[in-house]
Amino acid sequence: PSHLLLMSETSGVAAQPPISVPGLLHRTATRFPNHPALQFKDTEGAWKAITFKEYEENVRTVAKAFIQLGLQKYHGVCIIGFNSPEWFYADLGAIYAGGFAVGMYTTNNPDACYHCLHTSEANICVVEDDKQLQKILKIRDQLPHLRAIIQYSGTPSNPGVMSWTELMELGKNQDDTQLDAALKKIAINECCTLVFTSGTEGLS
């Protein structure tokens, strides 16, 4: 994979040394561990907050699980679903583990999902619910790089799909050795997120 040429200035904001996405989250979590990073409504409609310390801990847990599931460097983690803490954990977990994040539109049909998963050579796909899961199951056999599917809302209807609870348990049972090694190999001038255009998905 190609590396981008970094350009900097001698003064001003652009003169600050570059930092990776994991480095930025870690720095923020260290400086402001108890500040709220995310807020969301629970199933009863009450607002809940996640601190930066909790945020990074959850991201690391997801990243460790992704590594165990076979996420390889320079391969994607595709995510399809609406806004939620799990969406962000999966997004950053992919980057922490040495892969890259790929958001997919919830309106994508199976063909559009295939294009995203195939182009990014995704090892993992994270879906919100059964509606999104069914799209992926229709094309699963056409995706040789895909190693795992995780559903973060509801109970998976397919025995070959992992629940979010199972993903977190897998990550918590791993030590930090492989994750820390992956983090050391991250370069600040490499791709961390692949964004497909709305409507055409980059096909035209």
XYZ file of C-alpha atoms in Angstrom:
204
model
C 0.000 0.000 0.000
C 1.168 3.506 -0.780
C 2.018 6.026 1.858
C 0.988 9.638 1.487
C 3.619 12.350 1.509
C 3.186 14.493 4.613
C 3.551 18.245 4.271
C 4.016 20.625 7.181
C 4.575 24.298 7.835
C 7.158 26.048 9.973
C 4.612 27.991 12.012
C 0.965 27.945 13.019
C -1.347 24.978 13.507
C 0.109 23.138 10.505
C 3.520 23.125 12.205
C 2.296 20.833 14.973
C 3.621 17.271 14.717
C 1.129 14.848 13.138
C -0.580 12.269 15.314
C -2.416 9.054 14.504
C -6.103 8.507 15.265
C -5.283 6.051 18.095
C -2.690 8.487 19.397
C -5.221 11.298 19.445
C -7.850 9.288 21.328
C -5.265 8.018 23.812
C -3.974 11.538 24.429
C -7.495 12.835 25.022
C -8.395 9.903 27.297
C -5.232 10.548 29.319
C -5.844 14.279 29.665
C -9.601 14.159 30.204
C -10.440 10.632 31.408
C -13.686 11.598 33.125
C -15.030 13.989 30.501
C -18.012 12.692 28.493
C -17.031 11.457 25.027
C -20.342 9.982 23.891
C -23.941 10.370 24.975
C -26.853 8.166 23.987
C -30.336 7.157 25.073
C -30.790 3.720 26.619
C -33.720 1.417 25.890
C -35.878 3.335 28.374
C -35.097 6.711 26.833
C -32.725 7.935 29.552
C -29.533 9.721 28.527
C -26.295 7.898 29.338
C -22.729 9.193 29.050
C -19.499 7.389 28.220
C -16.276 9.002 29.405
C -13.142 9.202 27.290
C -11.499 6.608 29.545
C -14.402 4.199 29.012
C -14.437 5.045 25.323
C -10.818 4.061 24.791
C -11.171 0.948 26.962
C -14.109 -0.243 24.857
C -12.287 0.538 21.616
C -9.278 -1.480 22.767
C -11.523 -4.392 23.750
C -13.157 -4.398 20.320
C -9.769 -4.107 18.600
C -8.436 -7.123 20.496
C -11.497 -9.118 19.465
C -11.071 -8.058 15.832
C -7.477 -9.275 15.863
C -8.589 -12.640 17.246
C -11.257 -12.891 14.553
C -8.596 -12.519 11.885
C -8.534 -8.840 10.945
C -5.418 -8.306 8.867
C -3.492 -5.111 8.289
C -4.792 -3.095 5.329
C -8.138 -4.926 5.371
C -11.481 -3.329 6.117
C -14.111 -3.571 8.819
C -17.412 -2.638 7.183
C -20.117 -1.191 9.437
C -23.769 -0.794 8.510
C -26.248 0.649 10.984
C -27.499 3.811 12.586
C -25.622 6.000 15.063
C -24.700 4.186 18.279
C -21.745 3.754 20.656
C -21.098 0.327 19.131
C -20.733 1.910 15.687
C -17.949 4.150 16.980
C -16.256 1.358 18.928
C -16.170 -0.763 15.766
C -14.920 2.159 13.667
C -12.011 3.000 15.949
C -11.428 -0.638 16.889
C -10.705 -1.376 13.237
C -8.104 1.387 13.124
C -6.514 0.376 16.442
C -6.155 -3.205 15.210
C -4.297 -2.114 12.072
C -7.171 -2.335 9.615
C -9.374 0.490 8.412
C -13.003 1.449 8.935
C -15.613 1.420 6.170
C -19.024 2.927 6.875
C -21.862 1.645 4.693
C -25.154 3.447 4.152
C -28.152 1.838 5.835
C -30.041 2.223 2.545
C -27.522 0.090 0.656
C -28.953 -2.947 -1.091
C -26.993 -6.231 -1.109
C -25.201 -5.304 -4.351
C -23.977 -1.997 -2.917
C -22.887 -3.770 0.267
C -20.985 -6.287 -1.837
C -19.128 -3.502 -3.620
C -18.002 -1.975 -0.297
C -17.014 -5.292 1.268
C -15.268 -6.561 -1.861
C -13.392 -3.337 -2.620
C -12.105 -3.004 0.948
C -11.294 -6.737 1.164
C -13.171 -6.643 4.460
C -12.357 -9.321 7.012
C -15.184 -8.267 9.322
C -18.666 -6.835 8.879
C -20.577 -5.211 11.746
C -24.340 -4.895 11.299
C -26.916 -3.165 13.467
C -29.836 -5.592 13.296
C -31.448 -8.450 11.430
C -32.594 -6.177 8.600
C -28.995 -5.269 7.769
C -27.771 -8.785 8.499
C -29.985 -10.297 5.814
C -28.293 -8.118 3.177
C -24.885 -9.469 4.136
C -26.014 -13.087 4.347
C -27.225 -12.881 0.728
C -23.706 -12.069 -0.491
C -21.584 -13.800 2.127
C -20.531 -16.644 -0.179
C -19.129 -14.125 -2.670
C -16.733 -12.596 -0.129
C -13.634 -14.784 0.337
C -11.947 -12.269 2.647
C -14.884 -12.065 5.092
C -14.137 -13.936 8.309
C -16.742 -12.708 10.788
C -20.087 -10.930 11.036
C -21.113 -9.181 14.248
C -24.602 -7.885 15.098
C -24.729 -5.145 17.733
C -28.480 -4.810 18.303
C -30.824 -7.697 19.007
C -30.093 -11.413 18.937
C -28.535 -12.778 15.731
C -30.909 -15.059 13.812
C -28.047 -16.925 12.151
C -25.825 -19.264 14.214
C -22.748 -18.126 12.297
C -23.155 -14.512 13.419
C -21.580 -13.182 16.612
C -23.479 -10.963 19.039
C -21.965 -7.772 20.418
C -21.818 -9.324 23.891
C -19.832 -12.257 22.524
C -17.471 -9.879 20.737
C -16.769 -7.943 23.931
C -16.233 -11.133 25.916
C -13.729 -12.302 23.315
C -11.816 -9.033 23.530
C -11.782 -8.973 27.328
C -10.243 -12.444 27.405
C -7.186 -11.292 25.417
C -4.085 -9.631 26.796
C -2.687 -6.461 25.247
C 0.330 -8.007 23.507
C -1.012 -8.312 19.959
C -2.908 -5.029 20.092
C 0.089 -3.077 21.354
C 2.207 -4.621 18.597
C -0.375 -3.586 15.993
C -0.503 -0.039 17.357
C 3.264 0.309 17.055
C 3.043 -0.499 13.333
C 0.438 2.156 12.541
C 1.780 4.918 10.302
C 0.206 8.366 10.313
C 0.322 8.598 6.518
C -1.665 5.425 5.817
C -5.397 5.015 5.233
C -7.512 4.615 8.363
C -10.984 5.141 6.868
C -12.479 4.408 3.459
C -15.542 6.509 2.587
C -17.728 5.596 -0.374
C -19.680 8.318 -2.147
C -23.404 8.537 -1.576
C -25.553 7.068 -4.330
C -22.900 5.727 -6.695
C -20.710 4.025 -4.049
C -17.756 5.014 -6.240
C -19.013 2.997 -9.216
C -19.371 6.064 -11.445
